[in-house]
């Protein structure tokens, strides 16, 4: 006999799980969440999006106070770092957010069950926690158990000197030398944080380029800007071992294709080579839920696994490992379970790297369009020609819009520049509505604002930018 009966039980309270639960409850379904960690919010709120953005914000202002303030006539002297206070600022950001989820779950009358959830039969979940075991019975199970750090063979993460993103967010002091393995999102965001706070940062990347998946032309400009800030890159290289026996770490760095290794010394090594789905202890094998060769739970277009009544969303399934993608899937699956037509448009999922400048994109890159044989026109507009960017003296980067050569429909937008992450929302809305570049070009944009560069790039698609 089960302890409780539900319409939906969601395992995991990351952005996928808690949003799914709230939407299900809104739709009148009796809903529970199961969470194994002390706080709600998953990777994103506890050790991901939120703490990393708090550190990016604080470290960016620290750098501005030292470099940009004097030329604006603000004399505050050389800023000094109180790392403990900065960490407290970050922890308060996390605390406020996870408490917010707690409040929202209660407000929506979602039952929160603490402990590790395991699927033990059709519609049955056993939860072990706080020294007790209880069983929940439910019509639908949503797996939202997220992802964990990818480990590198031969490199043992101790979260002190050899760290993942989790350890890199709680370092007790600024490392003199930080070696980052992986020039992806985490490596560049957290590498930026520690560089701004005083570390010498070297990034080792396996591929011959940084941020794979991002439009190559944008990635190359991005790399140049980061190099100008002092981040060093070793591309087409891999770290094969880290010797932690001495006072300083000694990393063996080899050409990606193999060859002679060099030794690079560092105080801290950050391993940021991706994340893998997390399904440990969930009982998927016993339940017969199929996974692909990368450990991702296989779902159909309605987020259903091969086992009736079991669904999955977020980092644990295929697609970009992004909080907003997990959230949208959470909403969609809740609506499907309530008999509605939930849907996620995977062609319009924005992607933002919160460095300075920010890199934001949505839709297709030039390489993807070329590979698909789609004829397109590109319109590009630099921030050096944007009035507000000039006023702020933040002129790095550009906006690039790719539009279908025949229909003018916007297929991709790429923005490298200050505040790109906020600007990409306009492009996403336009694409969701099937806009043509002409539509963006003819939309009145306030002056002087950075988004005027988006309008100018849209004008540039038709070779009629005004300010260039
Ligand atoms: P998760 O957030 O991983 O949540 C899964 C939850 O399930 C966890 O709380 C876990 O404890 C729980 N759980 C797992 N198994 C069980 C079980 N058996 N029983 C009970 N509970 C269980 N994305 C962005 O969009 N923007 C960003 O700026 C961003 N920054 C990031 C920065 C870092 C450093 C990292 C690591 C990630 C970042 N991400 C960012 C990615 C984002 O965090 C993930 O895409 C997102 O958290 C995925 O949500 P999810 O709900 O699928 O899983
Ligand atoms: P990533 O997939 O973004 O980048 C990993 C990088 O490591 C790639 O460039 C890859 O080529 C490289 N790499 C892989 N193996 C290597 C090796 N052996 N040696 C050297 N380089 C190697 O993964 P990352 O940065 O760990 O982030 C994980 C996930 O978290 C991402 O999928 C991302 O979507 C999400 N995230 C999102 C953020 C955002 O939206 N702003 C911020 C941080 C994370």
XYZ file of C-alpha atoms and ligand atoms in Angstrom:
565
model
C 0.000 0.000 0.000
C 1.481 3.362 -0.981
C 1.892 6.193 1.529
C 0.507 8.749 -0.928
C -1.180 8.844 -4.342
C -0.526 11.516 -6.958
C -1.292 12.441 -10.536
C 2.348 13.441 -11.088
C 5.559 12.885 -9.169
C 8.609 14.774 -10.432
C 12.026 13.433 -9.429
C 14.432 16.383 -9.081
C 13.801 20.054 -8.360
C 16.179 21.759 -10.794
C 14.716 24.288 -13.262
C 13.145 21.412 -15.182
C 11.594 19.651 -12.194
C 10.310 22.519 -10.066
C 8.838 24.377 -13.053
C 7.135 21.175 -14.234
C 5.650 20.638 -10.767
C 4.331 24.197 -10.521
C 2.731 24.032 -13.976
C 1.185 20.622 -13.209
C -0.269 21.984 -9.962
C -1.594 25.065 -11.783
C -3.432 22.694 -14.114
C -5.122 20.961 -11.181
C -2.962 17.833 -11.004
C -2.081 16.492 -7.550
C 1.683 16.872 -7.645
C 4.744 15.990 -5.598
C 8.465 16.571 -6.081
C 11.248 14.371 -4.754
C 14.613 15.977 -3.962
C 17.725 14.337 -2.552
C 19.679 17.530 -1.822
C 19.208 19.852 1.158
C 17.897 22.714 -0.970
C 15.638 22.928 -4.022
C 16.738 24.364 -7.369
C 19.173 21.712 -8.614
C 22.460 22.455 -10.314
C 21.300 25.785 -11.697
C 20.350 27.504 -8.448
C 22.848 25.868 -6.098
C 26.091 25.349 -8.023
C 25.413 26.597 -11.565
C 23.684 29.557 -13.206
C 23.008 31.610 -10.087
C 26.298 31.462 -8.129
C 28.347 31.762 -11.339
C 26.382 34.846 -12.436
C 26.752 36.420 -8.982
C 30.535 35.935 -9.221
C 30.610 37.189 -12.819
C 28.674 40.307 -11.819
C 30.791 41.060 -8.758
C 34.112 40.388 -10.500
C 33.087 42.510 -13.499
C 32.365 45.456 -11.219
C 35.672 44.855 -9.400
C 37.477 45.094 -12.728
C 35.492 48.163 -13.778
C 36.267 49.902 -10.503
C 39.957 49.379 -11.214
C 40.020 50.129 -14.936
C 36.929 51.940 -16.183
C 36.098 54.223 -13.235
C 39.189 56.483 -13.436
C 38.598 57.399 -17.076
C 34.982 58.283 -16.268
C 36.269 60.678 -13.635
C 35.367 58.467 -10.675
C 38.247 58.345 -8.253
C 37.905 55.597 -5.682
C 41.534 54.489 -5.444
C 42.756 51.006 -6.313
C 40.018 48.533 -5.360
C 41.019 45.756 -2.982
C 39.395 42.355 -2.935
C 37.545 40.937 0.061
C 37.000 37.465 -1.362
C 35.096 36.310 1.713
C 32.573 39.125 1.298
C 32.249 38.393 -2.428
C 31.562 34.719 -1.633
C 28.932 35.831 0.901
C 27.314 38.008 -1.789
C 27.187 34.920 -4.027
C 25.835 32.690 -1.243
C 23.073 35.206 -0.514
C 22.091 35.094 -4.198
C 21.812 31.298 -3.993
C 19.945 31.409 -0.699
C 17.386 33.921 -2.001
C 16.752 31.827 -5.100
C 16.427 28.427 -3.429
C 14.093 29.888 -0.796
C 12.076 31.331 -3.671
C 11.532 27.822 -5.059
C 10.503 26.560 -1.616
C 7.944 29.390 -1.431
C 6.596 28.698 -4.942
C 6.187 24.965 -4.308
C 4.241 25.673 -1.114
C 2.173 28.404 -2.775
C 1.148 25.944 -5.501
C 0.453 23.162 -2.972
C 3.121 20.857 -4.393
C 4.158 18.231 -1.817
C 7.928 18.130 -1.350
C 9.326 14.751 -0.384
C 12.947 14.750 0.812
C 15.203 11.853 -0.115
C 16.572 9.803 -3.001
C 13.833 8.679 -5.377
C 13.878 5.287 -7.063
C 11.352 3.884 -9.519
C 10.312 0.495 -8.117
C 7.420 -0.434 -10.373
C 4.784 1.044 -12.674
C 3.687 4.297 -11.024
C 5.619 3.559 -7.828
C 8.507 5.559 -6.413
C 10.362 4.651 -3.270
C 11.943 7.593 -1.463
C 14.718 7.042 1.071
C 15.730 9.965 3.229
C 15.943 11.233 6.786
C 16.274 7.636 7.984
C 12.909 6.542 6.597
C 11.547 4.977 3.426
C 8.211 5.883 1.907
C 6.448 4.908 -1.289
C 4.589 7.285 -3.559
C 1.998 6.052 -6.033
C 1.355 8.140 -9.117
C -0.206 8.120 -12.571
C 2.792 9.886 -14.138
C 6.494 10.008 -13.249
C 8.694 12.809 -14.609
C 12.439 12.194 -14.409
C 14.216 15.551 -14.006
C 17.426 14.371 -12.367
C 19.774 16.599 -14.368
C 23.460 16.089 -14.992
C 26.834 15.826 -13.311
C 30.414 16.785 -14.160
C 32.270 14.807 -16.830
C 35.421 13.312 -15.323
C 38.702 13.096 -17.213
C 40.630 9.844 -17.039
C 43.756 10.213 -14.908
C 42.683 13.499 -13.315
C 41.094 13.148 -9.883
C 38.866 16.061 -8.953
C 39.352 16.788 -5.209
C 37.345 20.079 -5.356
C 40.235 21.832 -3.592
C 43.127 22.149 -6.036
C 41.737 20.111 -8.921
C 38.207 21.382 -9.183
C 35.020 21.165 -11.212
C 32.776 24.229 -11.540
C 31.447 23.438 -8.052
C 34.878 23.784 -6.423
C 35.773 26.759 -8.633
C 32.834 28.646 -7.108
C 34.142 28.288 -3.545
C 37.926 28.747 -3.811
C 39.307 30.147 -0.559
C 41.855 32.374 -2.282
C 42.675 33.662 -5.738
C 45.037 31.185 -7.412
C 48.177 32.737 -8.848
C 47.924 30.410 -11.842
C 44.677 28.787 -12.950
C 44.739 26.117 -15.634
C 41.345 25.528 -17.235
C 40.704 22.321 -19.178
C 38.006 22.999 -21.796
C 37.235 26.259 -23.621
C 33.481 25.796 -23.301
C 30.969 27.865 -21.378
C 32.100 26.985 -17.841
C 35.800 27.314 -18.620
C 35.383 30.789 -20.098
C 32.871 32.104 -17.544
C 34.734 30.904 -14.460
C 38.119 31.547 -16.102
C 36.937 35.156 -16.565
C 35.892 35.424 -12.916
C 39.284 34.348 -11.571
C 41.257 36.343 -14.150
C 39.404 39.499 -13.117
C 40.202 38.745 -9.479
C 43.906 38.415 -10.284
C 44.716 34.884 -11.527
C 46.841 34.153 -14.588
C 44.535 31.977 -16.657
C 45.506 29.460 -19.335
C 42.805 27.491 -21.114
C 43.624 24.157 -22.770
C 41.139 23.112 -25.449
C 41.060 19.813 -27.329
C 39.618 21.282 -30.522
C 41.260 23.885 -32.781
C 38.677 26.479 -31.713
C 36.887 27.684 -28.606
C 33.152 27.337 -27.779
C 32.264 24.536 -30.219
C 28.780 24.890 -31.678
C 28.937 28.702 -31.756
C 29.193 30.438 -35.170
C 32.932 30.242 -36.023
C 33.367 33.862 -37.081
C 31.850 34.989 -33.759
C 33.951 32.483 -31.790
C 37.174 33.763 -33.403
C 36.364 37.390 -32.512
C 35.396 36.260 -29.004
C 38.742 34.492 -28.560
C 40.656 37.615 -29.655
C 38.764 39.745 -27.103
C 39.412 37.254 -24.301
C 43.118 37.089 -25.243
C 43.288 40.878 -25.091
C 42.013 40.616 -21.523
C 44.903 38.300 -20.671
C 43.422 34.806 -21.001
C 45.904 32.505 -22.789
C 44.693 29.637 -24.980
C 46.352 26.383 -25.946
C 44.144 24.967 -28.686
C 44.329 21.473 -30.215
C 45.759 20.305 -26.895
C 44.753 18.003 -24.064
C 45.680 17.574 -20.417
C 46.550 13.936 -19.876
C 47.570 13.977 -16.203
C 47.925 16.298 -13.226
C 50.633 15.576 -10.659
C 49.424 16.836 -7.289
C 52.344 15.614 -5.176
C 54.104 18.981 -4.920
C 53.171 22.443 -3.668
C 52.210 23.385 -7.220
C 50.206 21.182 -9.535
C 52.028 19.944 -12.629
C 49.792 19.303 -15.625
C 50.948 17.304 -18.652
C 49.688 19.045 -21.779
C 49.948 17.186 -25.082
C 48.906 17.967 -28.648
C 45.356 16.622 -29.137
C 46.613 14.214 -31.796
C 49.280 12.917 -29.404
C 52.967 13.782 -29.207
C 55.465 15.341 -26.859
C 53.989 16.541 -23.569
C 54.917 19.821 -21.887
C 54.468 20.509 -18.201
C 52.323 23.447 -17.166
C 52.379 24.468 -13.515
C 49.249 25.716 -11.781
C 47.858 26.365 -8.313
C 44.386 25.249 -9.358
C 43.190 23.141 -12.304
C 39.552 23.572 -13.348
C 38.168 20.608 -15.285
C 35.322 21.862 -17.506
C 34.955 19.373 -20.336
C 31.178 19.022 -20.288
C 28.462 17.361 -18.237
C 26.783 13.958 -18.430
C 23.212 12.912 -17.558
C 22.668 11.828 -13.937
C 20.501 8.741 -13.392
C 22.391 6.890 -10.664
C 20.210 4.940 -8.251
C 16.990 5.781 -10.120
C 16.223 2.186 -10.964
C 15.971 2.832 -14.710
C 17.508 -0.502 -15.733
C 15.059 -2.480 -13.546
C 12.154 -0.367 -14.823
C 13.289 -1.016 -18.425
C 13.711 2.691 -19.334
C 15.980 2.980 -22.386
C 19.013 5.271 -22.535
C 21.181 6.195 -25.522
C 24.924 5.565 -25.831
C 25.639 8.833 -23.998
C 23.516 7.833 -20.991
C 20.630 10.163 -21.898
C 17.091 8.971 -21.256
C 15.442 8.444 -24.633
C 12.111 10.257 -25.055
C 9.718 10.859 -27.924
C 8.347 14.238 -29.046
C 6.025 14.186 -26.023
C 8.833 13.540 -23.504
C 7.574 9.973 -23.006
C 10.125 7.211 -22.428
C 9.583 3.708 -23.788
C 7.873 2.754 -20.480
C 4.248 3.933 -20.248
C 3.746 6.579 -17.553
C 7.420 7.576 -17.311
C 8.551 10.883 -18.845
C 11.872 12.772 -18.775
C 13.024 16.374 -19.263
C 16.032 18.680 -18.894
C 19.724 17.793 -18.804
C 18.918 14.084 -18.459
C 17.569 13.953 -22.050
C 19.117 15.066 -25.358
C 19.496 18.715 -26.346
C 21.371 21.705 -24.966
C 22.050 21.519 -21.219
C 20.427 24.834 -20.401
C 18.135 25.887 -17.574
C 15.565 27.593 -19.825
C 15.401 24.542 -22.115
C 14.724 22.365 -19.034
C 12.064 24.837 -17.817
C 10.247 24.913 -21.147
C 10.270 21.118 -21.286
C 8.895 21.078 -17.726
C 5.965 23.250 -18.757
C 5.377 21.229 -21.933
C 5.303 17.830 -20.211
C 2.999 19.137 -17.439
C 0.596 20.389 -20.107
C 0.778 17.074 -21.965
C 0.011 15.187 -18.725
C -2.989 17.463 -18.207
C -4.285 16.587 -21.675
C -3.088 19.759 -23.388
C -0.706 20.192 -26.335
C 2.626 21.088 -24.685
C 5.426 21.849 -27.114
C 9.021 23.190 -27.201
C 10.418 24.920 -30.282
C 13.996 23.648 -30.369
C 14.848 25.965 -33.272
C 14.572 28.973 -30.976
C 16.537 28.272 -27.814
C 18.856 31.150 -26.944
C 22.353 30.461 -25.686
C 24.296 33.011 -23.651
C 27.873 33.039 -22.370
C 28.004 35.604 -19.560
C 31.592 36.767 -19.994
C 32.552 40.334 -20.878
C 31.606 40.948 -23.579
C 28.720 38.513 -23.542
C 28.146 36.114 -26.406
C 24.521 35.359 -27.184
C 23.032 33.417 -30.042
C 19.802 31.888 -31.213
C 19.090 29.739 -34.255
C 21.551 28.584 -36.854
C 25.244 29.405 -37.343
C 26.739 30.063 -40.789
C 28.377 26.624 -40.681
C 25.052 24.911 -39.955
C 23.316 26.723 -42.812
C 26.167 25.920 -45.206
C 26.101 22.284 -44.183
C 22.333 22.131 -44.716
C 22.707 23.806 -48.127
C 20.471 26.729 -47.157
C 21.163 29.947 -49.096
C 21.276 32.923 -46.720
C 22.140 36.598 -46.504
C 24.212 37.871 -43.587
C 23.884 41.340 -42.093
C 26.554 42.468 -39.659
C 26.762 45.634 -37.594
C 29.631 46.523 -35.214
C 29.091 48.162 -31.823
C 31.813 50.686 -32.756
C 29.090 52.290 -34.919
C 26.370 52.253 -32.223
C 25.828 55.559 -30.415
C 25.115 54.110 -26.964
C 28.063 51.706 -27.128
C 30.284 54.665 -28.052
C 28.846 56.731 -25.192
C 29.544 53.897 -22.748
C 32.907 53.144 -24.411
C 31.853 49.506 -24.682
C 32.309 49.087 -28.406
C 33.645 45.523 -28.584
C 31.786 43.066 -30.782
C 28.972 43.070 -33.311
C 25.513 41.763 -34.206
C 25.139 39.286 -37.054
C 21.792 38.277 -38.515
C 21.425 35.377 -40.928
C 18.274 35.410 -43.043
C 16.950 33.046 -45.692
C 18.049 34.313 -49.124
C 14.648 33.612 -50.692
C 12.165 34.486 -47.932
C 14.227 36.865 -45.716
C 13.054 34.822 -42.692
C 15.514 35.166 -39.772
C 17.379 31.876 -39.292
C 20.039 32.866 -36.777
C 21.144 35.843 -34.691
C 24.559 36.120 -33.047
C 25.522 38.946 -30.739
C 28.961 39.542 -29.255
C 28.882 42.588 -27.014
C 28.025 44.128 -23.673
C 24.529 43.046 -22.610
C 24.183 40.595 -25.504
C 22.318 38.210 -23.177
C 19.480 40.674 -22.736
C 19.476 41.691 -26.395
C 19.036 38.152 -27.705
C 15.473 38.051 -26.301
C 14.316 40.372 -29.078
C 15.755 38.018 -31.684
C 14.134 34.990 -30.034
C 10.697 36.650 -30.000
C 11.120 37.693 -33.640
C 12.096 34.165 -34.669
C 9.264 32.595 -32.663
C 6.870 34.756 -34.694
C 8.607 33.773 -37.942
C 9.892 37.306 -38.544
C 11.782 38.393 -41.624
C 14.915 40.567 -41.249
C 12.744 43.278 -42.800
C 10.349 43.048 -39.800
C 13.169 43.752 -37.334
C 14.557 46.478 -39.596
C 11.181 48.256 -39.712
C 10.535 47.992 -35.955
C 11.191 51.306 -34.205
C 14.035 50.855 -31.677
C 14.619 53.426 -28.933
C 17.649 55.694 -29.273
C 20.278 55.588 -27.900
C 20.240 51.876 -27.063
C 22.438 48.893 -27.830
C 19.520 47.012 -29.508
C 19.660 49.597 -32.299
C 22.619 47.483 -33.453
C 20.177 44.583 -33.913
C 17.985 46.782 -36.120
C 21.051 47.946 -38.088
C 22.212 44.332 -38.597
C 18.711 43.560 -39.931
C 19.029 46.542 -42.275
C 22.474 45.250 -43.275
C 20.872 41.967 -44.426
C 19.331 44.091 -47.199
C 22.579 46.082 -47.591
C 21.038 49.292 -46.297
C 22.448 49.886 -42.803
C 22.289 53.601 -42.021
C 25.121 54.145 -39.585
C 27.811 52.237 -41.446
P 19.352 19.915 -12.397
O 19.344 21.375 -12.218
O 20.681 19.243 -12.451
O 18.511 19.313 -11.192
C 18.399 17.952 -10.961
C 17.924 17.730 -9.544
O 17.556 16.377 -9.375
C 18.971 18.021 -8.477
O 18.452 18.858 -7.496
C 19.287 16.629 -7.899
O 19.668 16.675 -6.534
C 17.969 15.930 -8.102
N 18.052 14.466 -8.148
C 18.811 13.706 -8.986
N 18.572 12.400 -8.786
C 17.638 12.314 -7.802
C 16.979 11.243 -7.169
N 17.178 9.961 -7.517
N 16.089 11.533 -6.192
C 15.838 12.821 -5.819
N 16.424 13.867 -6.415
C 17.307 13.630 -7.392
N 22.257 27.034 -17.781
C 21.729 28.185 -18.240
O 20.719 28.147 -18.946
N 22.280 29.400 -17.942
C 23.393 29.503 -17.183
O 23.867 30.608 -16.921
C 23.983 28.317 -16.689
N 25.078 28.375 -15.920
C 25.617 27.219 -15.427
C 26.777 27.302 -14.675
C 27.362 26.152 -14.175
C 28.618 26.262 -13.343
C 26.755 24.887 -14.425
C 27.358 23.637 -13.859
C 25.616 24.794 -15.186
C 25.037 25.963 -15.708
N 23.896 25.920 -16.507
C 23.373 27.079 -17.005
C 23.236 24.653 -16.846
C 22.008 24.432 -15.932
O 22.431 24.457 -14.589
C 21.343 23.108 -16.264
O 21.043 23.052 -17.636
C 20.054 22.944 -15.465
O 20.303 23.012 -14.086
C 19.365 21.631 -15.811
O 18.184 21.542 -15.083
P 17.548 20.137 -14.705
O 16.284 20.467 -13.985
O 17.487 19.263 -15.887
O 18.577 19.435 -13.685
P 31.019 22.566 -22.810
O 30.475 21.423 -23.555
O 30.441 23.911 -22.984
O 32.569 22.721 -23.122
C 33.494 21.692 -22.906
C 34.736 22.014 -23.699
O 35.754 21.105 -23.322
C 34.549 21.879 -25.211
O 35.097 22.997 -25.827
C 35.302 20.594 -25.522
O 35.825 20.577 -26.840
C 36.406 20.641 -24.496
N 37.017 19.348 -24.159
C 36.403 18.142 -24.053
N 37.298 17.198 -23.680
C 38.495 17.832 -23.536
C 39.794 17.422 -23.152
N 40.049 16.152 -22.818
N 40.786 18.332 -23.097
C 40.535 19.644 -23.421
N 39.310 20.091 -23.787
C 38.314 19.201 -23.831
O 30.973 22.095 -21.276
P 31.142 22.900 -19.940
O 31.819 24.197 -20.163
O 31.734 21.935 -18.985
O 29.645 23.173 -19.525
C 28.734 22.081 -19.303
C 27.332 22.463 -19.657
O 26.823 23.417 -18.761
C 27.243 23.039 -21.037
O 26.580 22.124 -21.851
C 26.476 24.292 -20.918
O 25.351 24.259 -21.737
C 26.065 24.383 -19.458
N 26.405 25.716 -18.987
C 25.721 26.781 -19.506
C 26.053 28.063 -19.162
C 25.333 29.189 -19.778
O 24.303 28.973 -20.383
N 25.819 30.411 -19.654
C 27.112 28.345 -18.199
C 27.790 27.167 -17.756
C 27.416 25.914 -18.133
